Amino acid sequence: MTTTAFTADGGAPRILLTGFAPFAGESVNPSAIAVAALAARAPVGVRLATEVLPVSYRDAVPPLLRALRRHAPDVVLALGLAGGRPHVSVERVAINIDDARIPDNDGIQRIDTPVVPGGPAAYFATIPVKATVAALRAAGVPAEVSQTAGTFLCNHVFYRACHAAATEHPGLRVGFLHVPWLPEQAVHHPGEPSLALATLLPGLTAVLAALRDGAAEPVVAEGAIS
Ligand code: PCA
């Protein structure tokens, strides 16, 4: 089911796609690899801008805000790695807290610190999360709605993008996808699930097409009992 996509200027939708640098001792981050691959492939019918963000509380947000001002996208779709999750997680909510058991790449660890002091407790994603899950599954990618983006850099950037939409960029829609380990990473994490880039990329292309087409949110249960 589709509706006409909203774009600020009536042209092809502008989508800002972001990924993250490697962190926690990994040599790659599949989110950055996927962003580079999609930038090279230039998906049809969207004007794609891309950015790879550092895993740094200090340095992740400025390039995000600069890219929002420079490209004035209709949608920002941020990607990050969630090692250990078996499917692509389409995040429903960003919360106003930093609290992580590991430091960022600058060695900074935050515990119970607001992302934006005085900001709302949470923001909901403003892309259609269930339509995004449906697009991924139709492209052969295991996907779920996720009720938490964690409380590390991914949630931090997701929250800041939502806050930028609420305060500076009216009409900007914001979404966040967590992706699993690549198989070449998962071999170092025995027993943990993985997703190959060759499977992930068609799924992400399908998500961009669904956003381009203004896919409507289906009325299906995708929540969690606990
Ligand atoms: N994943 C981390 C931060 C960067 C990334 O790719 C997270 O889930 O917060």
Tab-separated table of C-alpha atoms and ligand atoms in Angstrom:
chain	number	residue	atom	x	y	z
A	1	MET	CA	0.000	0.000	0.000
A	2	THR	CA	1.482	3.368	-0.951
A	3	THR	CA	0.588	7.008	-0.796
A	4	THR	CA	2.265	9.916	-2.520
A	5	ALA	CA	5.545	10.645	-0.808
A	6	PHE	CA	5.895	14.060	0.755
A	7	THR	CA	8.939	16.002	-0.339
A	8	ALA	CA	9.705	19.588	0.437
A	9	ASP	CA	10.224	20.565	-3.214
A	10	GLY	CA	8.106	18.010	-5.053
A	11	GLY	CA	11.170	16.189	-6.436
A	12	ALA	CA	12.613	12.821	-5.502
A	13	PRO	CA	12.811	12.426	-1.733
A	14	ARG	CA	16.059	13.449	-0.109
A	15	ILE	CA	17.254	10.796	2.307
A	16	LEU	CA	20.206	11.201	4.631
A	17	LEU	CA	21.601	7.760	5.419
A	18	THR	CA	24.092	7.505	8.250
A	19	GLY	CA	26.257	4.718	9.678
A	20	PHE	CA	28.822	4.443	12.440
A	21	ALA	CA	32.553	3.840	12.605
A	22	PRO	CA	33.824	0.610	14.234
A	23	PHE	CA	33.845	0.499	18.037
A	24	ALA	CA	34.510	-1.836	20.970
A	25	GLY	CA	37.584	-3.361	19.351
A	26	GLU	CA	35.877	-4.392	16.095
A	27	SER	CA	37.709	-3.596	12.862
A	28	VAL	CA	34.564	-2.911	10.841
A	29	ASN	CA	31.018	-1.694	11.397
A	30	PRO	CA	28.458	-3.180	8.976
A	31	SER	CA	26.428	0.027	9.152
A	32	ALA	CA	29.293	2.011	7.592
A	33	ILE	CA	29.932	-0.671	4.988
A	34	ALA	CA	26.241	-0.698	4.029
A	35	VAL	CA	26.126	3.098	3.790
A	36	ALA	CA	29.163	3.141	1.477
A	37	ALA	CA	27.714	0.370	-0.689
A	38	LEU	CA	24.357	2.117	-1.030
A	39	ALA	CA	26.023	5.455	-1.820
A	40	ALA	CA	27.970	3.766	-4.623
A	41	ARG	CA	24.840	2.070	-5.918
A	42	ALA	CA	22.687	5.260	-5.914
A	43	PRO	CA	19.237	3.714	-5.374
A	44	VAL	CA	16.725	4.800	-7.989
A	45	GLY	CA	14.344	7.626	-7.239
A	46	VAL	CA	15.905	9.038	-4.081
A	47	ARG	CA	18.456	11.754	-3.593
A	48	LEU	CA	20.779	10.045	-1.177
A	49	ALA	CA	23.278	11.786	1.082
A	50	THR	CA	25.458	9.715	3.387
A	51	GLU	CA	27.568	10.238	6.469
A	52	VAL	CA	29.576	7.911	8.685
A	53	LEU	CA	29.554	9.153	12.272
A	54	PRO	CA	32.237	8.574	14.903
A	55	VAL	CA	31.303	6.543	17.976
A	56	SER	CA	31.849	9.576	20.172
A	57	TYR	CA	29.452	11.500	22.403
A	58	ARG	CA	31.442	14.632	21.561
A	59	ASP	CA	31.921	14.196	17.821
A	60	ALA	CA	28.942	12.174	16.518
A	61	VAL	CA	26.291	14.876	16.605
A	62	PRO	CA	28.004	17.872	14.900
A	63	PRO	CA	28.397	16.082	11.515
A	64	LEU	CA	24.807	14.861	11.785
A	65	LEU	CA	23.503	18.396	12.364
A	66	ARG	CA	25.737	19.784	9.599
A	67	ALA	CA	24.423	17.170	7.163
A	68	LEU	CA	20.826	18.008	8.128
A	69	ARG	CA	21.458	21.684	7.408
A	70	ARG	CA	23.397	21.040	4.199
A	71	HIS	CA	21.066	18.487	2.615
A	72	ALA	CA	17.705	19.467	4.167
A	73	PRO	CA	16.566	15.833	3.845
A	74	ASP	CA	12.960	14.672	3.989
A	75	VAL	CA	14.082	11.609	5.951
A	76	VAL	CA	17.115	10.740	8.036
A	77	LEU	CA	17.647	6.999	8.304
A	78	ALA	CA	20.437	6.149	10.723
A	79	LEU	CA	22.037	2.706	10.891
A	80	GLY	CA	24.102	1.106	13.624
A	81	LEU	CA	25.383	-2.288	14.704
A	82	ALA	CA	23.633	-4.307	17.403
A	83	GLY	CA	25.941	-7.308	17.745
A	84	GLY	CA	24.037	-10.314	19.047
A	85	ARG	CA	20.624	-9.398	17.628
A	86	PRO	CA	19.444	-11.976	15.071
A	87	HIS	CA	17.457	-9.639	12.825
A	88	VAL	CA	17.392	-6.061	11.588
A	89	SER	CA	15.760	-4.018	14.352
A	90	VAL	CA	13.536	-1.164	13.258
A	91	GLU	CA	13.659	1.054	16.296
A	92	ARG	CA	10.398	2.485	17.590
A	93	VAL	CA	11.649	4.884	20.260
A	94	ALA	CA	14.657	7.007	21.250
A	95	ILE	CA	15.033	7.817	24.964
A	96	ASN	CA	16.723	10.734	26.700
A	97	ILE	CA	19.436	8.805	28.534
A	98	ASP	CA	23.049	7.817	28.004
A	99	ASP	CA	24.016	4.843	30.181
A	100	ALA	CA	26.476	2.320	28.786
A	101	ARG	CA	28.756	-0.356	30.202
A	102	ILE	CA	31.416	0.530	27.628
A	103	PRO	CA	33.133	3.841	26.849
A	104	ASP	CA	32.890	5.535	23.475
A	105	ASN	CA	35.912	5.636	21.131
A	106	ASP	CA	37.271	8.659	23.077
A	107	GLY	CA	37.252	6.666	26.312
A	108	ILE	CA	34.232	8.536	27.664
A	109	GLN	CA	31.703	6.476	29.624
A	110	ARG	CA	28.353	8.030	30.431
A	111	ILE	CA	26.085	6.789	33.194
A	112	ASP	CA	22.574	8.144	33.691
A	113	THR	CA	23.271	11.320	31.717
A	114	PRO	CA	20.524	12.934	29.621
A	115	VAL	CA	21.172	13.153	25.889
A	116	VAL	CA	19.545	16.598	25.935
A	117	PRO	CA	19.152	18.090	29.426
A	118	GLY	CA	15.530	19.165	29.831
A	119	GLY	CA	14.481	17.392	26.608
A	120	PRO	CA	11.432	15.131	26.391
A	121	ALA	CA	11.817	11.673	27.963
A	122	ALA	CA	11.477	10.050	24.541
A	123	TYR	CA	10.676	10.505	20.883
A	124	PHE	CA	8.972	7.988	18.624
A	125	ALA	CA	10.473	7.229	15.220
A	126	THR	CA	8.571	9.125	12.541
A	127	ILE	CA	9.218	6.717	9.679
A	128	PRO	CA	6.533	4.023	9.406
A	129	VAL	CA	8.280	1.347	11.485
A	130	LYS	CA	5.936	-1.521	10.612
A	131	ALA	CA	6.008	-0.718	6.894
A	132	THR	CA	9.805	-0.708	7.166
A	133	VAL	CA	9.755	-4.152	8.780
A	134	ALA	CA	7.423	-5.352	6.025
A	135	ALA	CA	9.737	-3.985	3.312
A	136	LEU	CA	12.724	-5.751	4.850
A	137	ARG	CA	10.892	-9.076	5.170
A	138	ALA	CA	9.586	-8.856	1.608
A	139	ALA	CA	13.208	-8.479	0.484
A	140	GLY	CA	14.148	-11.621	2.402
A	141	VAL	CA	15.672	-9.981	5.465
A	142	PRO	CA	14.661	-11.055	8.982
A	143	ALA	CA	13.333	-7.923	10.684
A	144	GLU	CA	11.452	-6.901	13.820
A	145	VAL	CA	10.141	-3.750	15.437
A	146	SER	CA	12.436	-3.072	18.393
A	147	GLN	CA	11.206	-1.333	21.536
A	148	THR	CA	14.679	-0.150	22.592
A	149	ALA	CA	17.658	1.223	20.702
A	150	GLY	CA	19.772	0.760	23.848
A	151	THR	CA	21.347	3.636	25.737
A	152	PHE	CA	24.679	4.056	23.911
A	153	LEU	CA	25.659	6.073	20.824
A	154	CYS	CA	22.942	4.730	18.544
A	155	ASN	CA	20.169	5.820	20.862
A	156	HIS	CA	22.086	9.091	21.435
A	157	VAL	CA	22.227	9.924	17.725
A	158	PHE	CA	18.654	8.709	17.153
A	159	TYR	CA	17.441	10.963	19.990
A	160	ARG	CA	19.449	13.942	18.705
A	161	ALA	CA	18.054	13.485	15.186
A	162	CYS	CA	14.522	13.355	16.606
A	163	HIS	CA	15.254	16.427	18.729
A	164	ALA	CA	16.595	18.277	15.675
A	165	ALA	CA	13.375	17.412	13.824
A	166	ALA	CA	11.286	18.666	16.755
A	167	THR	CA	13.209	21.901	17.224
A	168	GLU	CA	14.857	22.900	13.928
A	169	HIS	CA	13.668	20.806	10.992
A	170	PRO	CA	9.872	20.627	10.906
A	171	GLY	CA	8.627	17.808	8.687
A	172	LEU	CA	11.882	15.837	8.881
A	173	ARG	CA	11.113	12.158	9.467
A	174	VAL	CA	13.551	10.113	11.510
A	175	GLY	CA	14.221	6.390	11.633
A	176	PHE	CA	16.868	4.102	13.062
A	177	LEU	CA	17.819	0.544	12.077
A	178	HIS	CA	20.121	-1.703	14.068
A	179	VAL	CA	21.824	-4.398	11.992
A	180	PRO	CA	23.405	-7.696	13.174
A	181	TRP	CA	27.051	-8.733	13.005
A	182	LEU	CA	28.431	-9.569	9.572
A	183	PRO	CA	29.338	-13.289	9.316
A	184	GLU	CA	33.038	-12.349	9.253
A	185	GLN	CA	32.546	-10.639	12.627
A	186	ALA	CA	30.335	-13.345	14.104
A	187	VAL	CA	33.063	-15.980	13.652
A	188	HIS	CA	34.764	-14.181	16.541
A	189	HIS	CA	31.572	-14.311	18.631
A	190	PRO	CA	30.744	-18.018	18.744
A	191	GLY	CA	27.060	-18.831	18.852
A	192	GLU	CA	25.970	-15.332	17.863
A	193	PRO	CA	23.794	-14.635	14.828
A	194	SER	CA	24.881	-12.744	11.735
A	195	LEU	CA	23.567	-11.289	8.494
A	196	ALA	CA	25.549	-11.153	5.258
A	197	LEU	CA	25.927	-7.855	3.447
A	198	ALA	CA	24.583	-9.517	0.289
A	199	THR	CA	21.313	-10.149	2.171
A	200	LEU	CA	21.237	-6.833	4.003
A	201	LEU	CA	21.742	-4.528	1.009
A	202	PRO	CA	18.614	-5.528	-0.960
A	203	GLY	CA	16.672	-5.090	2.271
A	204	LEU	CA	17.997	-1.580	2.811
A	205	THR	CA	17.310	-0.747	-0.834
A	206	ALA	CA	13.729	-1.908	-0.287
A	207	VAL	CA	13.488	0.330	2.787
A	208	LEU	CA	14.664	3.336	0.766
A	209	ALA	CA	12.050	2.511	-1.884
A	210	ALA	CA	9.313	2.225	0.775
A	211	LEU	CA	10.318	5.621	2.186
A	212	ARG	CA	10.444	7.067	-1.343
A	213	ASP	CA	6.954	5.765	-2.050
A	214	GLY	CA	5.491	6.907	1.264
A	215	ALA	CA	4.548	3.379	2.306
A	216	ALA	CA	1.639	3.496	4.736
A	217	GLU	CA	1.838	1.918	8.165
A	218	PRO	CA	0.008	-1.457	8.208
A	219	VAL	CA	-2.228	-2.197	11.178
A	220	VAL	CA	-0.456	-5.285	12.503
A	221	ALA	CA	0.799	-6.180	15.953
A	222	GLU	CA	4.592	-5.937	16.158
A	223	GLY	CA	4.958	-5.178	19.852
A	224	ALA	CA	6.411	-7.216	22.684
A	225	ILE	CA	4.610	-8.772	25.668
A	226	SER	CA	7.710	-8.423	27.790
B	1	PCA	N1	26.278	0.578	17.530
B	1	PCA	C1	26.358	1.169	18.845
B	1	PCA	C2	27.037	2.506	18.635
B	1	PCA	C3	27.554	2.498	17.246
B	1	PCA	C4	26.976	1.311	16.611
B	1	PCA	O1	27.095	0.987	15.428
B	1	PCA	C5	25.004	1.254	19.544
B	1	PCA	O2	24.151	0.407	19.293
B	1	PCA	O3	24.786	2.165	20.335
